[in-house]
DNA sequence: GCCGGAACGA
DNA sequence: TCGTTCCGGC
């Protein structure tokens, strides 16, 4: 517990809802200014150039599928200067998010996870761009 | 593949 | 505190 500077004051919504703690973090964690994995994931999801590597799952809000685990791990390792990074280690880090309620696993679906955010956090995260159907025909949903 | 404990580092 | 590394187990 640290009281030395909450980044964000609890901004109670107009409707009286509260957002999860992680939703208040902007770019860095309170103590460390290292990039967070979940933020990095959102970063990749935001860019179309990585849609063959990781992409939002159509239909489920906040759900995404890692299409190329090796590549995602490589990119993550590159960002963190950890050349030995692989999906096994990366997924362990993702698993730590379960208790933090940032992520959970979509069981049964390979390489598929789901953010616990809801539309209420969207005002805090304008850069999160979930496209349910951005006018493109979805044909990549193959079992 | 996915899970989660354990030791460890920054 | 947030992973990184390693690993036994399912």
CSV table of C-alpha atoms (C1' of nucleotides) in Angstrom, one decimal:
chain,number,residue,atom,x,y,z
A,1,UNK,CA,0.0,0.0,0.0
A,2,UNK,CA,1.3,3.3,-1.0
A,3,UNK,CA,-0.3,6.7,-0.4
A,4,UNK,CA,2.4,8.7,-2.0
A,5,UNK,CA,0.6,9.7,-5.1
A,6,UNK,CA,-2.4,8.0,-6.6
A,7,UNK,CA,-2.2,8.7,-10.2
A,8,UNK,CA,-5.9,9.3,-10.6
A,9,UNK,CA,-8.4,10.6,-8.3
A,10,UNK,CA,-11.4,8.4,-8.1
A,11,UNK,CA,-13.7,9.9,-10.7
A,12,UNK,CA,-17.0,8.6,-9.9
A,13,UNK,CA,-19.0,8.4,-13.1
A,14,UNK,CA,-22.1,10.3,-13.7
A,15,UNK,CA,-23.9,7.1,-13.3
A,16,UNK,CA,-22.1,6.2,-10.1
A,17,UNK,CA,-20.1,3.3,-11.5
A,18,UNK,CA,-16.6,2.7,-10.6
A,19,UNK,CA,-13.9,1.3,-12.9
A,20,UNK,CA,-11.3,-1.4,-12.1
A,21,UNK,CA,-8.1,-0.1,-10.7
A,22,UNK,CA,-6.0,-1.1,-13.7
A,23,UNK,CA,-8.2,1.1,-15.8
A,24,UNK,CA,-6.9,4.2,-14.1
A,25,UNK,CA,-3.3,3.5,-15.0
A,26,UNK,CA,-2.3,5.4,-18.1
A,27,UNK,CA,1.0,4.4,-19.5
A,28,UNK,CA,3.1,3.1,-16.7
A,29,UNK,CA,2.6,1.4,-13.4
A,30,UNK,CA,2.9,3.5,-10.2
A,31,UNK,CA,6.3,2.2,-9.1
A,32,UNK,CA,8.0,1.2,-12.3
A,33,UNK,CA,7.9,3.0,-15.6
A,34,UNK,CA,8.3,-0.2,-17.4
A,35,UNK,CA,5.6,-1.0,-20.0
A,36,UNK,CA,2.9,-3.3,-18.8
A,37,UNK,CA,2.2,-6.4,-20.8
A,38,UNK,CA,-1.6,-5.7,-21.0
A,39,UNK,CA,-0.8,-2.3,-22.3
A,40,UNK,CA,1.5,-3.8,-24.9
A,41,UNK,CA,-1.2,-6.2,-26.0
A,42,UNK,CA,-3.6,-3.3,-26.5
A,43,UNK,CA,-0.9,-1.5,-28.4
A,44,UNK,CA,-0.6,-4.4,-30.9
A,45,UNK,CA,-4.4,-4.8,-31.1
A,46,UNK,CA,-4.6,-1.2,-31.9
A,47,UNK,CA,-2.5,-1.5,-35.0
A,48,UNK,CA,-3.7,-3.1,-38.2
A,49,UNK,CA,-0.3,-4.1,-39.2
A,50,UNK,CA,-0.4,-6.8,-36.5
A,51,UNK,CA,-3.8,-8.1,-37.2
A,52,UNK,CA,-2.3,-11.3,-38.6
A,53,UNK,CA,-0.4,-11.7,-35.3
A,54,UNK,CA,-3.1,-10.7,-32.7
A,55,UNK,CA,-6.6,-9.5,-33.3
A,56,UNK,CA,-9.9,-8.8,-31.6
A,57,UNK,CA,-12.4,-11.7,-31.7
A,58,UNK,CA,-15.5,-10.6,-33.4
A,59,UNK,CA,-18.6,-11.0,-31.3
A,60,UNK,CA,-17.1,-11.0,-27.8
A,61,UNK,CA,-16.4,-7.7,-26.3
A,62,UNK,CA,-12.8,-7.4,-25.2
A,63,UNK,CA,-11.9,-10.9,-26.4
A,64,UNK,CA,-8.8,-11.3,-28.5
A,65,UNK,CA,-6.9,-14.2,-30.1
A,66,UNK,CA,-3.2,-14.6,-30.6
A,67,UNK,CA,-2.8,-15.9,-34.0
A,68,UNK,CA,0.9,-16.1,-34.0
A,69,UNK,CA,2.1,-16.7,-30.4
A,70,UNK,CA,5.8,-16.9,-31.4
A,71,UNK,CA,5.6,-13.5,-33.1
A,72,UNK,CA,3.8,-11.9,-30.2
A,73,UNK,CA,6.4,-13.3,-27.8
A,74,UNK,CA,9.2,-12.1,-30.1
A,75,UNK,CA,7.8,-8.6,-30.2
A,76,UNK,CA,7.3,-8.5,-26.4
A,77,UNK,CA,10.8,-9.8,-25.9
A,78,UNK,CA,12.1,-7.1,-28.2
A,79,UNK,CA,10.3,-4.4,-26.3
A,80,UNK,CA,11.6,-5.6,-23.0
A,81,UNK,CA,15.0,-6.5,-24.2
A,82,UNK,CA,14.4,-10.2,-23.4
A,83,UNK,CA,15.5,-12.1,-26.5
A,84,UNK,CA,14.8,-15.4,-24.8
A,85,UNK,CA,11.1,-14.6,-24.5
A,86,UNK,CA,8.6,-17.1,-25.7
A,87,UNK,CA,4.9,-17.8,-25.5
A,88,UNK,CA,5.3,-20.1,-22.6
A,89,UNK,CA,6.8,-17.3,-20.5
A,90,UNK,CA,4.5,-14.6,-21.9
A,91,UNK,CA,1.4,-16.7,-21.2
A,92,UNK,CA,2.6,-17.1,-17.6
A,93,UNK,CA,2.6,-13.3,-17.3
A,94,UNK,CA,-0.9,-13.3,-18.7
A,95,UNK,CA,-1.9,-15.9,-16.1
A,96,UNK,CA,-0.9,-13.5,-13.3
A,97,UNK,CA,-3.5,-11.2,-14.7
A,98,UNK,CA,-6.3,-13.6,-13.8
A,99,UNK,CA,-6.2,-12.8,-10.1
A,100,UNK,CA,-5.8,-9.1,-10.8
A,101,UNK,CA,-9.0,-9.4,-12.8
A,102,UNK,CA,-7.4,-7.7,-15.8
A,103,UNK,CA,-7.7,-10.8,-18.0
A,104,UNK,CA,-9.3,-14.2,-18.0
A,105,UNK,CA,-9.0,-17.1,-20.3
A,106,UNK,CA,-11.6,-18.1,-22.8
A,107,UNK,CA,-11.6,-21.8,-22.1
A,108,UNK,CA,-11.7,-24.1,-25.0
A,109,UNK,CA,-10.5,-21.5,-27.4
A,110,UNK,CA,-6.8,-21.7,-28.3
A,111,UNK,CA,-4.7,-18.7,-27.7
A,112,UNK,CA,-7.8,-16.7,-26.7
A,113,UNK,CA,-8.1,-14.4,-23.8
A,114,UNK,CA,-10.5,-11.7,-22.8
A,115,UNK,CA,-10.1,-8.3,-21.1
A,116,UNK,CA,-12.3,-7.7,-18.1
A,117,UNK,CA,-13.1,-4.2,-19.1
A,118,UNK,CA,-16.5,-3.2,-20.2
A,119,UNK,CA,-17.8,-0.3,-22.1
A,120,UNK,CA,-17.6,1.9,-19.0
A,121,UNK,CA,-13.9,2.1,-19.2
A,122,UNK,CA,-13.9,3.2,-22.8
A,123,UNK,CA,-14.1,6.9,-21.9
A,124,UNK,CA,-10.8,6.5,-20.1
A,125,UNK,CA,-9.3,4.6,-23.0
A,126,UNK,CA,-10.1,6.3,-26.3
A,127,UNK,CA,-7.2,4.5,-27.9
A,128,UNK,CA,-8.9,1.2,-27.3
A,129,UNK,CA,-10.6,0.6,-30.6
A,130,UNK,CA,-12.7,-2.5,-30.6
A,131,UNK,CA,-14.2,-3.0,-34.0
A,132,UNK,CA,-17.1,-5.4,-33.9
A,133,UNK,CA,-17.5,-5.3,-37.6
A,134,UNK,CA,-15.6,-2.6,-39.4
A,135,UNK,CA,-17.2,-3.2,-42.7
A,136,UNK,CA,-14.9,-6.0,-43.5
A,137,UNK,CA,-16.1,-9.5,-44.0
A,138,UNK,CA,-14.9,-11.8,-41.3
A,139,UNK,CA,-13.7,-15.0,-42.7
A,140,UNK,CA,-10.8,-15.7,-40.4
A,141,UNK,CA,-12.9,-17.3,-37.7
A,142,UNK,CA,-12.0,-20.8,-38.5
A,143,UNK,CA,-11.9,-23.6,-36.0
B,1,DG,C1',-1.8,-25.8,-24.4
B,2,DC,C1',-2.8,-24.4,-20.1
B,3,DC,C1',-2.3,-24.1,-15.1
B,4,DG,C1',-0.1,-22.1,-11.0
B,5,DG,C1',3.8,-22.6,-7.4
B,6,DA,C1',8.5,-21.1,-6.5
B,7,DA,C1',12.7,-18.4,-6.8
B,8,DC,C1',14.5,-14.4,-8.4
B,9,DG,C1',15.4,-9.6,-10.4
B,10,DA,C1',14.7,-4.6,-11.4
C,1,DT,C1',5.0,-4.9,-7.9
C,2,DC,C1',5.2,-7.1,-12.4
C,3,DG,C1',6.9,-9.9,-14.7
C,4,DT,C1',11.0,-13.7,-16.1
C,5,DT,C1',12.6,-18.2,-15.7
C,6,DC,C1',11.8,-22.9,-14.7
C,7,DC,C1',9.0,-26.7,-14.2
C,8,DG,C1',5.8,-30.6,-12.6
C,9,DG,C1',1.2,-31.7,-13.5
C,10,DC,C1',-3.2,-32.0,-16.0
